[in-house]
Amino acid sequence: MKICCFGSLNIDMVFAVNEFVRPKETIQSKGLSIYSGGKGLNQAIAIRKSGAQVLMAGSVGSDGKLLLDECDKCGLDRSLVRVLDSSTGTAVIQVNDAGENCIILFDGANKENDEEFIDSVMERLENGDYLVLQNEINNLDHIMRSAKAKGIKIFMNPSPIDERLLKLPLEACDFLILNEVEGAILSGADDHDDIMKELEVKYPDTGIILTLGENGVRYRTESGSGRKSAYRVEAVDTTGAGDAFTGYFIGMLSRGEGIEKAIEIAQKAAAISVTRKGASGSIPLVEEVIGFHKF
Ligand code: RIB
């Protein structure tokens, strides 16, 4: 069984600020760091760090060497990462003193995945393989329908959520791994109980993993439903914490863990990642995650 993450690869330009810039303001940052990122690449790295093999698929521009090097450093198979004659996706990120972030995306090559390329990715996958998706690349409709037709398991992290995402055949997904904001928009409900109920009605055949920050995680899958409380840590930078969770959850499932255990380990990985700067670079290795005992 293979895991393919077909997603974005971004250069993250991270500005450390006291507070986020507001309209009409010009502010001084406390520092600028350049990291590899993109929800696709971050999740692929999290899957790899959890101990599973992963095939990364996506597109960068001619300025994307940093990201190719990161794939190599982390041991990803990047034979399905194309280098196009265009610009690499870029994220301008502010991280404030509370460790919160706000992000502006430039899609670049991430939105240049044509059907021919998608079909060549699908040729490498077969029935029962895992396909990991987020909402930072184009042509997701074609990707999801092709995967479903081949019996590939689709794990969808519907982030960032936008109008385009609402038109996708999300009922084709085997798992939706989403946060409170995404859950509220997809379900039309506000309260956590109602979000879970409405998502069950809308996507009866899809496992739902709803992450709620300090309120933990709610889940419903064919093997049962429940909730897990959150681990409390001092946040330095929350960028990529959702990706650490998603990647670890999928990696652990692929390694044979049950849903509850996979969620617990994913929560630990995300908790450790928020105590460090950066996105993919802040994701811990599995040995550290297993040894994490804070409550
Ligand atoms: O989830 C964090 C990621 O979102 C960043 O790495 C940035 O590139 C954006 O894709």
PDB file of C-alpha atoms and ligand atoms in Angstrom:
ATOM      1  CA  MET A   1       0.000   0.000   0.000  1.00  0.00           C
ATOM      2  CA  LYS A   2       1.409   3.405  -1.025  1.00  0.00           C
ATOM      3  CA  ILE A   3       0.681   6.865   0.388  1.00  0.00           C
ATOM      4  CA  CYS A   4       0.714   9.714  -2.110  1.00  0.00           C
ATOM      5  CA  CYS A   5       0.399  13.311  -0.987  1.00  0.00           C
ATOM      6  CA  PHE A   6      -0.716  15.397  -3.985  1.00  0.00           C
ATOM      7  CA  GLY A   7      -0.509  18.956  -2.755  1.00  0.00           C
ATOM      8  CA  SER A   8       1.155  22.322  -2.470  1.00  0.00           C
ATOM      9  CA  LEU A   9       4.822  23.115  -1.992  1.00  0.00           C
ATOM     10  CA  ASN A  10       5.445  26.673  -0.799  1.00  0.00           C
ATOM     11  CA  ILE A  11       8.341  28.863   0.190  1.00  0.00           C
ATOM     12  CA  ASP A  12       7.247  30.334   3.533  1.00  0.00           C
ATOM     13  CA  MET A  13       8.431  33.880   4.256  1.00  0.00           C
ATOM     14  CA  VAL A  14       7.791  34.200   7.959  1.00  0.00           C
ATOM     15  CA  PHE A  15       7.788  37.621   9.645  1.00  0.00           C
ATOM     16  CA  ALA A  16       7.938  37.647  13.447  1.00  0.00           C
ATOM     17  CA  VAL A  17       5.785  40.534  14.701  1.00  0.00           C
ATOM     18  CA  ASN A  18       4.499  41.754  18.039  1.00  0.00           C
ATOM     19  CA  GLU A  19       0.986  42.062  16.616  1.00  0.00           C
ATOM     20  CA  PHE A  20      -0.465  41.518  13.135  1.00  0.00           C
ATOM     21  CA  VAL A  21      -0.327  44.533  10.833  1.00  0.00           C
ATOM     22  CA  ARG A  22      -3.650  46.381  10.568  1.00  0.00           C
ATOM     23  CA  PRO A  23      -5.160  48.455   7.716  1.00  0.00           C
ATOM     24  CA  LYS A  24      -3.209  51.683   7.023  1.00  0.00           C
ATOM     25  CA  GLU A  25      -0.306  50.575   9.229  1.00  0.00           C
ATOM     26  CA  THR A  26       3.328  49.966   8.335  1.00  0.00           C
ATOM     27  CA  ILE A  27       5.054  47.955  11.050  1.00  0.00           C
ATOM     28  CA  GLN A  28       8.556  46.805  11.796  1.00  0.00           C
ATOM     29  CA  SER A  29       9.048  43.039  12.017  1.00  0.00           C
ATOM     30  CA  LYS A  30      11.332  41.394  14.604  1.00  0.00           C
ATOM     31  CA  GLY A  31      12.810  39.039  12.030  1.00  0.00           C
ATOM     32  CA  LEU A  32      12.349  37.277   8.721  1.00  0.00           C
ATOM     33  CA  SER A  33      12.890  33.537   8.227  1.00  0.00           C
ATOM     34  CA  ILE A  34      12.557  31.508   5.041  1.00  0.00           C
ATOM     35  CA  TYR A  35      11.252  27.967   5.485  1.00  0.00           C
ATOM     36  CA  SER A  36       9.901  25.214   3.289  1.00  0.00           C
ATOM     37  CA  GLY A  37       6.144  24.838   3.608  1.00  0.00           C
ATOM     38  CA  GLY A  38       2.858  24.356   1.842  1.00  0.00           C
ATOM     39  CA  LYS A  39       0.168  22.185   3.375  1.00  0.00           C
ATOM     40  CA  GLY A  40       0.958  19.389   0.922  1.00  0.00           C
ATOM     41  CA  LEU A  41       4.668  19.280   1.652  1.00  0.00           C
ATOM     42  CA  ASN A  42       4.161  19.734   5.407  1.00  0.00           C
ATOM     43  CA  GLN A  43       1.728  16.822   5.557  1.00  0.00           C
ATOM     44  CA  ALA A  44       3.970  14.619   3.416  1.00  0.00           C
ATOM     45  CA  ILE A  45       6.861  15.338   5.784  1.00  0.00           C
ATOM     46  CA  ALA A  46       4.678  14.578   8.808  1.00  0.00           C
ATOM     47  CA  ILE A  47       3.684  11.238   7.269  1.00  0.00           C
ATOM     48  CA  ARG A  48       7.350  10.449   6.608  1.00  0.00           C
ATOM     49  CA  LYS A  49       8.393  11.482  10.129  1.00  0.00           C
ATOM     50  CA  SER A  50       5.698   9.193  11.526  1.00  0.00           C
ATOM     51  CA  GLY A  51       7.670   6.335   9.978  1.00  0.00           C
ATOM     52  CA  ALA A  52       5.726   5.700   6.735  1.00  0.00           C
ATOM     53  CA  GLN A  53       6.981   6.022   3.176  1.00  0.00           C
ATOM     54  CA  VAL A  54       5.386   8.777   1.102  1.00  0.00           C
ATOM     55  CA  LEU A  55       5.271   9.788  -2.521  1.00  0.00           C
ATOM     56  CA  MET A  56       5.008  13.560  -2.966  1.00  0.00           C
ATOM     57  CA  ALA A  57       3.196  14.853  -6.069  1.00  0.00           C
ATOM     58  CA  GLY A  58       2.933  18.485  -7.095  1.00  0.00           C
ATOM     59  CA  SER A  59       4.597  21.319  -8.946  1.00  0.00           C
ATOM     60  CA  VAL A  60       7.220  23.948  -8.172  1.00  0.00           C
ATOM     61  CA  GLY A  61       8.760  26.659 -10.314  1.00  0.00           C
ATOM     62  CA  SER A  62      12.366  27.070 -11.390  1.00  0.00           C
ATOM     63  CA  ASP A  63      13.011  28.843  -8.049  1.00  0.00           C
ATOM     64  CA  GLY A  64      11.878  25.812  -6.023  1.00  0.00           C
ATOM     65  CA  LYS A  65      15.256  24.234  -5.197  1.00  0.00           C
ATOM     66  CA  LEU A  66      14.789  24.807  -1.452  1.00  0.00           C
ATOM     67  CA  LEU A  67      11.692  22.608  -1.563  1.00  0.00           C
ATOM     68  CA  LEU A  68      13.261  19.858  -3.658  1.00  0.00           C
ATOM     69  CA  ASP A  69      16.176  19.783  -1.222  1.00  0.00           C
ATOM     70  CA  GLU A  70      13.744  19.553   1.701  1.00  0.00           C
ATOM     71  CA  CYS A  71      12.019  16.567   0.053  1.00  0.00           C
ATOM     72  CA  ASP A  72      15.417  14.873  -0.259  1.00  0.00           C
ATOM     73  CA  LYS A  73      16.468  15.763   3.276  1.00  0.00           C
ATOM     74  CA  CYS A  74      13.279  14.278   4.692  1.00  0.00           C
ATOM     75  CA  GLY A  75      13.408  11.139   2.574  1.00  0.00           C
ATOM     76  CA  LEU A  76      10.330  11.774   0.416  1.00  0.00           C
ATOM     77  CA  ASP A  77      10.016  10.146  -2.977  1.00  0.00           C
ATOM     78  CA  ARG A  78       9.754  13.276  -5.165  1.00  0.00           C
ATOM     79  CA  SER A  79       9.648  11.542  -8.549  1.00  0.00           C
ATOM     80  CA  LEU A  80       6.180  13.098  -9.031  1.00  0.00           C
ATOM     81  CA  VAL A  81       7.227  16.667  -8.195  1.00  0.00           C
ATOM     82  CA  ARG A  82       7.539  18.604 -11.458  1.00  0.00           C
ATOM     83  CA  VAL A  83       9.711  21.675 -11.951  1.00  0.00           C
ATOM     84  CA  LEU A  84       7.816  24.072 -14.229  1.00  0.00           C
ATOM     85  CA  ASP A  85       8.976  27.183 -16.002  1.00  0.00           C
ATOM     86  CA  SER A  86       6.980  29.369 -13.605  1.00  0.00           C
ATOM     87  CA  SER A  87       7.115  30.612 -10.001  1.00  0.00           C
ATOM     88  CA  THR A  88       7.035  28.473  -6.895  1.00  0.00           C
ATOM     89  CA  GLY A  89       4.090  28.893  -4.534  1.00  0.00           C
ATOM     90  CA  THR A  90       4.864  31.373  -1.780  1.00  0.00           C
ATOM     91  CA  ALA A  91       3.303  32.132   1.593  1.00  0.00           C
ATOM     92  CA  VAL A  92       3.782  35.409   3.440  1.00  0.00           C
ATOM     93  CA  ILE A  93       3.219  34.581   7.081  1.00  0.00           C
ATOM     94  CA  GLN A  94       3.046  36.786  10.161  1.00  0.00           C
ATOM     95  CA  VAL A  95       3.595  35.089  13.512  1.00  0.00           C
ATOM     96  CA  ASN A  96       2.672  37.234  16.531  1.00  0.00           C
ATOM     97  CA  ASP A  97       3.837  37.099  20.152  1.00  0.00           C
ATOM     98  CA  ALA A  98       1.032  34.661  21.007  1.00  0.00           C
ATOM     99  CA  GLY A  99       2.347  32.230  18.377  1.00  0.00           C
ATOM    100  CA  GLU A 100      -0.719  32.784  16.171  1.00  0.00           C
ATOM    101  CA  ASN A 101      -0.312  33.232  12.446  1.00  0.00           C
ATOM    102  CA  CYS A 102      -1.986  34.809   9.466  1.00  0.00           C
ATOM    103  CA  ILE A 103      -1.062  33.750   5.953  1.00  0.00           C
ATOM    104  CA  ILE A 104      -1.239  35.234   2.447  1.00  0.00           C
ATOM    105  CA  LEU A 105      -0.779  32.703  -0.362  1.00  0.00           C
ATOM    106  CA  PHE A 106       0.571  33.106  -3.871  1.00  0.00           C
ATOM    107  CA  ASP A 107      -0.370  29.875  -5.700  1.00  0.00           C
ATOM    108  CA  GLY A 108       2.243  29.921  -8.469  1.00  0.00           C
ATOM    109  CA  ALA A 109       3.008  26.426  -9.812  1.00  0.00           C
ATOM    110  CA  ASN A 110       0.624  24.830  -7.270  1.00  0.00           C
ATOM    111  CA  LYS A 111      -2.291  25.786  -9.518  1.00  0.00           C
ATOM    112  CA  GLU A 112      -0.711  24.492 -12.737  1.00  0.00           C
ATOM    113  CA  ASN A 113      -1.508  20.795 -12.381  1.00  0.00           C
ATOM    114  CA  ASP A 114      -3.023  19.802 -15.746  1.00  0.00           C
ATOM    115  CA  GLU A 115      -5.085  16.677 -16.395  1.00  0.00           C
ATOM    116  CA  GLU A 116      -2.240  14.949 -18.213  1.00  0.00           C
ATOM    117  CA  PHE A 117      -0.006  15.310 -15.158  1.00  0.00           C
ATOM    118  CA  ILE A 118      -2.795  14.218 -12.820  1.00  0.00           C
ATOM    119  CA  ASP A 119      -3.388  11.113 -14.923  1.00  0.00           C
ATOM    120  CA  SER A 120       0.323  10.290 -14.751  1.00  0.00           C
ATOM    121  CA  VAL A 121       0.136  10.535 -10.939  1.00  0.00           C
ATOM    122  CA  MET A 122      -2.903   8.241 -10.885  1.00  0.00           C
ATOM    123  CA  GLU A 123      -1.059   5.685 -12.996  1.00  0.00           C
ATOM    124  CA  ARG A 124       1.396   5.247 -10.122  1.00  0.00           C
ATOM    125  CA  LEU A 125      -1.434   4.441  -7.669  1.00  0.00           C
ATOM    126  CA  GLU A 126      -3.708   1.455  -7.289  1.00  0.00           C
ATOM    127  CA  ASN A 127      -6.744   0.177  -5.444  1.00  0.00           C
ATOM    128  CA  GLY A 128      -6.285   0.556  -1.660  1.00  0.00           C
ATOM    129  CA  ASP A 129      -3.508   3.164  -1.815  1.00  0.00           C
ATOM    130  CA  TYR A 130      -3.932   6.369   0.219  1.00  0.00           C
ATOM    131  CA  LEU A 131      -4.223   9.764  -1.467  1.00  0.00           C
ATOM    132  CA  VAL A 132      -3.761  12.831   0.761  1.00  0.00           C
ATOM    133  CA  LEU A 133      -5.232  16.133  -0.467  1.00  0.00           C
ATOM    134  CA  GLN A 134      -5.636  19.714   0.731  1.00  0.00           C
ATOM    135  CA  ASN A 135      -7.184  22.755  -0.976  1.00  0.00           C
ATOM    136  CA  GLU A 136      -4.050  24.522  -2.223  1.00  0.00           C
ATOM    137  CA  ILE A 137      -3.840  22.974  -5.706  1.00  0.00           C
ATOM    138  CA  ASN A 138      -6.079  23.163  -8.793  1.00  0.00           C
ATOM    139  CA  ASN A 139      -8.068  20.467 -10.590  1.00  0.00           C
ATOM    140  CA  LEU A 140      -9.070  18.740  -7.342  1.00  0.00           C
ATOM    141  CA  ASP A 141     -12.344  17.623  -8.886  1.00  0.00           C
ATOM    142  CA  HIS A 142     -10.501  15.617 -11.548  1.00  0.00           C
ATOM    143  CA  ILE A 143      -8.060  14.248  -8.966  1.00  0.00           C
ATOM    144  CA  MET A 144     -10.830  13.103  -6.615  1.00  0.00           C
ATOM    145  CA  ARG A 145     -12.994  11.515  -9.316  1.00  0.00           C
ATOM    146  CA  SER A 146     -10.000   9.682 -10.847  1.00  0.00           C
ATOM    147  CA  ALA A 147      -8.912   8.407  -7.426  1.00  0.00           C
ATOM    148  CA  LYS A 148     -12.416   7.256  -6.505  1.00  0.00           C
ATOM    149  CA  ALA A 149     -12.747   5.399  -9.821  1.00  0.00           C
ATOM    150  CA  LYS A 150      -9.567   3.444  -8.986  1.00  0.00           C
ATOM    151  CA  GLY A 151     -10.610   2.549  -5.443  1.00  0.00           C
ATOM    152  CA  ILE A 152      -7.931   4.771  -3.890  1.00  0.00           C
ATOM    153  CA  LYS A 153      -8.676   5.937  -0.323  1.00  0.00           C
ATOM    154  CA  ILE A 154      -9.005   9.737  -0.204  1.00  0.00           C
ATOM    155  CA  PHE A 155      -7.943  11.673   2.913  1.00  0.00           C
ATOM    156  CA  MET A 156      -9.050  15.273   2.465  1.00  0.00           C
ATOM    157  CA  ASN A 157      -7.948  18.196   4.612  1.00  0.00           C
ATOM    158  CA  PRO A 158     -10.304  20.898   3.263  1.00  0.00           C
ATOM    159  CA  SER A 159      -7.963  23.745   4.050  1.00  0.00           C
ATOM    160  CA  PRO A 160      -7.946  26.616   3.277  1.00  0.00           C
ATOM    161  CA  ILE A 161     -11.701  26.603   2.832  1.00  0.00           C
ATOM    162  CA  ASP A 162     -13.184  28.674  -0.002  1.00  0.00           C
ATOM    163  CA  GLU A 163     -16.035  28.725  -2.534  1.00  0.00           C
ATOM    164  CA  ARG A 164     -14.162  26.367  -4.870  1.00  0.00           C
ATOM    165  CA  LEU A 165     -13.942  23.698  -2.182  1.00  0.00           C
ATOM    166  CA  LEU A 166     -17.686  23.694  -1.596  1.00  0.00           C
ATOM    167  CA  LYS A 167     -18.219  22.495  -5.167  1.00  0.00           C
ATOM    168  CA  LEU A 168     -15.967  19.433  -4.806  1.00  0.00           C
ATOM    169  CA  PRO A 169     -17.394  15.884  -4.501  1.00  0.00           C
ATOM    170  CA  LEU A 170     -16.369  15.654  -0.830  1.00  0.00           C
ATOM    171  CA  GLU A 171     -18.714  12.700  -0.313  1.00  0.00           C
ATOM    172  CA  ALA A 172     -16.126  10.694  -2.295  1.00  0.00           C
ATOM    173  CA  CYS A 173     -13.618  11.124   0.541  1.00  0.00           C
ATOM    174  CA  ASP A 174     -12.931   8.292   2.971  1.00  0.00           C
ATOM    175  CA  PHE A 175     -11.827  10.793   5.622  1.00  0.00           C
ATOM    176  CA  LEU A 176     -12.325  14.521   6.144  1.00  0.00           C
ATOM    177  CA  ILE A 177      -9.784  15.929   8.589  1.00  0.00           C
ATOM    178  CA  LEU A 178     -10.905  19.431   9.356  1.00  0.00           C
ATOM    179  CA  ASN A 179     -10.864  22.208  11.929  1.00  0.00           C
ATOM    180  CA  GLU A 180     -13.716  24.041  13.629  1.00  0.00           C
ATOM    181  CA  VAL A 181     -13.963  26.814  11.012  1.00  0.00           C
ATOM    182  CA  GLU A 182     -14.022  24.356   8.129  1.00  0.00           C
ATOM    183  CA  GLY A 183     -16.488  22.135   9.996  1.00  0.00           C
ATOM    184  CA  ALA A 184     -18.832  25.078  10.627  1.00  0.00           C
ATOM    185  CA  ILE A 185     -18.813  26.139   6.965  1.00  0.00           C
ATOM    186  CA  LEU A 186     -19.282  22.631   5.577  1.00  0.00           C
ATOM    187  CA  SER A 187     -22.057  21.758   8.050  1.00  0.00           C
ATOM    188  CA  GLY A 188     -23.786  25.142   8.371  1.00  0.00           C
ATOM    189  CA  ALA A 189     -23.722  24.662  12.193  1.00  0.00           C
ATOM    190  CA  ASP A 190     -21.794  26.426  14.986  1.00  0.00           C
ATOM    191  CA  ASP A 191     -21.944  24.179  17.994  1.00  0.00           C
ATOM    192  CA  HIS A 192     -19.526  21.204  18.046  1.00  0.00           C
ATOM    193  CA  ASP A 193     -22.322  18.645  18.550  1.00  0.00           C
ATOM    194  CA  ASP A 194     -24.323  20.098  15.687  1.00  0.00           C
ATOM    195  CA  ILE A 195     -21.281  20.234  13.400  1.00  0.00           C
ATOM    196  CA  MET A 196     -20.689  16.510  13.991  1.00  0.00           C
ATOM    197  CA  LYS A 197     -24.385  15.661  13.484  1.00  0.00           C
ATOM    198  CA  GLU A 198     -24.707  17.677  10.287  1.00  0.00           C
ATOM    199  CA  LEU A 199     -21.479  16.313   8.828  1.00  0.00           C
ATOM    200  CA  GLU A 200     -22.721  12.782   9.500  1.00  0.00           C
ATOM    201  CA  VAL A 201     -25.937  13.518   7.613  1.00  0.00           C
ATOM    202  CA  LYS A 202     -24.087  15.178   4.726  1.00  0.00           C
ATOM    203  CA  TYR A 203     -21.214  12.666   4.455  1.00  0.00           C
ATOM    204  CA  PRO A 204     -22.564   9.368   5.876  1.00  0.00           C
ATOM    205  CA  ASP A 205     -19.794   7.222   4.372  1.00  0.00           C
ATOM    206  CA  THR A 206     -16.911   9.503   5.319  1.00  0.00           C
ATOM    207  CA  GLY A 207     -14.863   9.351   8.521  1.00  0.00           C
ATOM    208  CA  ILE A 208     -14.880  12.751  10.231  1.00  0.00           C
ATOM    209  CA  ILE A 209     -11.949  13.969  12.335  1.00  0.00           C
ATOM    210  CA  LEU A 210     -12.773  17.424  13.728  1.00  0.00           C
ATOM    211  CA  THR A 211      -9.900  19.247  15.431  1.00  0.00           C
ATOM    212  CA  LEU A 212     -10.954  21.867  17.970  1.00  0.00           C
ATOM    213  CA  GLY A 213      -7.686  23.391  19.219  1.00  0.00           C
ATOM    214  CA  GLU A 214      -7.732  23.598  23.014  1.00  0.00           C
ATOM    215  CA  ASN A 215     -11.042  21.650  23.009  1.00  0.00           C
ATOM    216  CA  GLY A 216      -9.362  18.563  21.605  1.00  0.00           C
ATOM    217  CA  VAL A 217     -10.687  16.363  18.809  1.00  0.00           C
ATOM    218  CA  ARG A 218     -14.106  14.881  17.972  1.00  0.00           C
ATOM    219  CA  TYR A 219     -14.326  11.927  15.621  1.00  0.00           C
ATOM    220  CA  ARG A 220     -16.830   9.641  13.952  1.00  0.00           C
ATOM    221  CA  THR A 221     -15.800   6.726  11.766  1.00  0.00           C
ATOM    222  CA  GLU A 222     -17.315   3.381  10.825  1.00  0.00           C
ATOM    223  CA  SER A 223     -15.547   1.842  13.824  1.00  0.00           C
ATOM    224  CA  GLY A 224     -16.984   4.274  16.350  1.00  0.00           C
ATOM    225  CA  SER A 225     -17.138   7.843  17.569  1.00  0.00           C
ATOM    226  CA  GLY A 226     -15.752   9.808  20.479  1.00  0.00           C
ATOM    227  CA  ARG A 227     -13.616  12.690  21.649  1.00  0.00           C
ATOM    228  CA  LYS A 228     -10.080  13.273  22.899  1.00  0.00           C
ATOM    229  CA  SER A 229      -8.970  16.170  25.057  1.00  0.00           C
ATOM    230  CA  ALA A 230      -6.085  18.426  24.018  1.00  0.00           C
ATOM    231  CA  TYR A 231      -2.502  18.473  25.268  1.00  0.00           C
ATOM    232  CA  ARG A 232      -1.562  21.836  26.780  1.00  0.00           C
ATOM    233  CA  VAL A 233       1.704  23.438  25.685  1.00  0.00           C
ATOM    234  CA  GLU A 234       3.194  26.945  25.440  1.00  0.00           C
ATOM    235  CA  ALA A 235       2.705  28.032  21.803  1.00  0.00           C
ATOM    236  CA  VAL A 236       5.642  29.626  19.985  1.00  0.00           C
ATOM    237  CA  ASP A 237       4.371  29.227  16.412  1.00  0.00           C
ATOM    238  CA  THR A 238       1.178  27.413  15.448  1.00  0.00           C
ATOM    239  CA  THR A 239       2.023  27.383  11.714  1.00  0.00           C
ATOM    240  CA  GLY A 240       1.765  23.837  10.372  1.00  0.00           C
ATOM    241  CA  ALA A 241       0.290  22.312  13.542  1.00  0.00           C
ATOM    242  CA  GLY A 242      -2.769  21.163  11.584  1.00  0.00           C
ATOM    243  CA  ASP A 243      -0.459  19.632   9.002  1.00  0.00           C
ATOM    244  CA  ALA A 244       1.517  17.799  11.691  1.00  0.00           C
ATOM    245  CA  PHE A 245      -1.767  16.393  13.018  1.00  0.00           C
ATOM    246  CA  THR A 246      -3.114  15.371   9.604  1.00  0.00           C
ATOM    247  CA  GLY A 247       0.128  13.774   8.446  1.00  0.00           C
ATOM    248  CA  TYR A 248       0.679  11.877  11.676  1.00  0.00           C
ATOM    249  CA  PHE A 249      -2.931  10.687  11.794  1.00  0.00           C
ATOM    250  CA  ILE A 250      -2.669   9.253   8.278  1.00  0.00           C
ATOM    251  CA  GLY A 251       0.825   7.869   8.835  1.00  0.00           C
ATOM    252  CA  MET A 252      -0.259   6.073  11.994  1.00  0.00           C
ATOM    253  CA  LEU A 253      -3.381   4.611  10.368  1.00  0.00           C
ATOM    254  CA  SER A 254      -1.215   3.298   7.535  1.00  0.00           C
ATOM    255  CA  ARG A 255       1.027   1.663  10.126  1.00  0.00           C
ATOM    256  CA  GLY A 256      -1.946  -0.265  11.508  1.00  0.00           C
ATOM    257  CA  GLU A 257      -2.932   1.866  14.514  1.00  0.00           C
ATOM    258  CA  GLY A 258      -6.638   2.186  15.361  1.00  0.00           C
ATOM    259  CA  ILE A 259      -8.428   5.512  15.012  1.00  0.00           C
ATOM    260  CA  GLU A 260      -8.155   6.521  18.684  1.00  0.00           C
ATOM    261  CA  LYS A 261      -4.451   5.766  18.961  1.00  0.00           C
ATOM    262  CA  ALA A 262      -3.736   7.474  15.617  1.00  0.00           C
ATOM    263  CA  ILE A 263      -5.545  10.595  16.860  1.00  0.00           C
ATOM    264  CA  GLU A 264      -3.672  10.539  20.174  1.00  0.00           C
ATOM    265  CA  ILE A 265      -0.269  10.309  18.498  1.00  0.00           C
ATOM    266  CA  ALA A 266      -1.244  12.980  15.961  1.00  0.00           C
ATOM    267  CA  GLN A 267      -2.285  15.296  18.811  1.00  0.00           C
ATOM    268  CA  LYS A 268       1.103  14.800  20.466  1.00  0.00           C
ATOM    269  CA  ALA A 269       2.943  15.554  17.204  1.00  0.00           C
ATOM    270  CA  ALA A 270       0.894  18.744  16.720  1.00  0.00           C
ATOM    271  CA  ALA A 271       1.447  19.787  20.357  1.00  0.00           C
ATOM    272  CA  ILE A 272       5.224  19.446  19.997  1.00  0.00           C
ATOM    273  CA  SER A 273       5.195  21.304  16.658  1.00  0.00           C
ATOM    274  CA  VAL A 274       3.587  24.442  18.138  1.00  0.00           C
ATOM    275  CA  THR A 275       6.461  24.783  20.614  1.00  0.00           C
ATOM    276  CA  ARG A 276       8.859  25.356  17.677  1.00  0.00           C
ATOM    277  CA  LYS A 277       9.238  27.870  14.877  1.00  0.00           C
ATOM    278  CA  GLY A 278       8.381  27.097  11.247  1.00  0.00           C
ATOM    279  CA  ALA A 279       6.047  24.636   9.570  1.00  0.00           C
ATOM    280  CA  SER A 280       7.530  21.372   8.260  1.00  0.00           C
ATOM    281  CA  GLY A 281      10.758  21.923  10.223  1.00  0.00           C
ATOM    282  CA  SER A 282       8.798  22.000  13.491  1.00  0.00           C
ATOM    283  CA  ILE A 283       7.280  18.544  12.997  1.00  0.00           C
ATOM    284  CA  PRO A 284       8.919  16.047  15.381  1.00  0.00           C
ATOM    285  CA  LEU A 285      10.197  12.563  14.605  1.00  0.00           C
ATOM    286  CA  VAL A 286       8.123   9.629  15.783  1.00  0.00           C
ATOM    287  CA  GLU A 287      10.536   8.638  18.605  1.00  0.00           C
ATOM    288  CA  GLU A 288      10.048  12.044  20.217  1.00  0.00           C
ATOM    289  CA  VAL A 289       6.286  11.914  19.758  1.00  0.00           C
ATOM    290  CA  ILE A 290       5.980   8.513  21.392  1.00  0.00           C
ATOM    291  CA  GLY A 291       8.028   9.772  24.366  1.00  0.00           C
ATOM    292  CA  PHE A 292       5.840  12.882  24.879  1.00  0.00           C
ATOM    293  CA  HIS A 293       3.924  12.655  28.157  1.00  0.00           C
ATOM    294  CA  LYS A 294       2.568  16.144  28.895  1.00  0.00           C
ATOM    295  CA  PHE A 295      -1.134  16.601  29.750  1.00  0.00           C
TER     296      PHE A 295
HETATM  297  O1  RIB B   1      -0.456  25.031   7.129  1.00  0.00           O
HETATM  298  C1  RIB B   1       0.662  25.859   7.075  1.00  0.00           C
HETATM  299  C2  RIB B   1       1.027  26.146   5.646  1.00  0.00           C
HETATM  300  O2  RIB B   1      -0.005  26.893   5.044  1.00  0.00           O
HETATM  301  C3  RIB B   1       2.279  26.977   5.470  1.00  0.00           C
HETATM  302  O3  RIB B   1       3.437  26.201   5.393  1.00  0.00           O
HETATM  303  C4  RIB B   1       1.977  27.787   4.219  1.00  0.00           C
HETATM  304  O4  RIB B   1       2.802  27.498   3.151  1.00  0.00           O
HETATM  305  C5  RIB B   1       0.511  27.494   3.886  1.00  0.00           C
HETATM  306  O5  RIB B   1       0.368  26.583   2.873  1.00  0.00           O
END
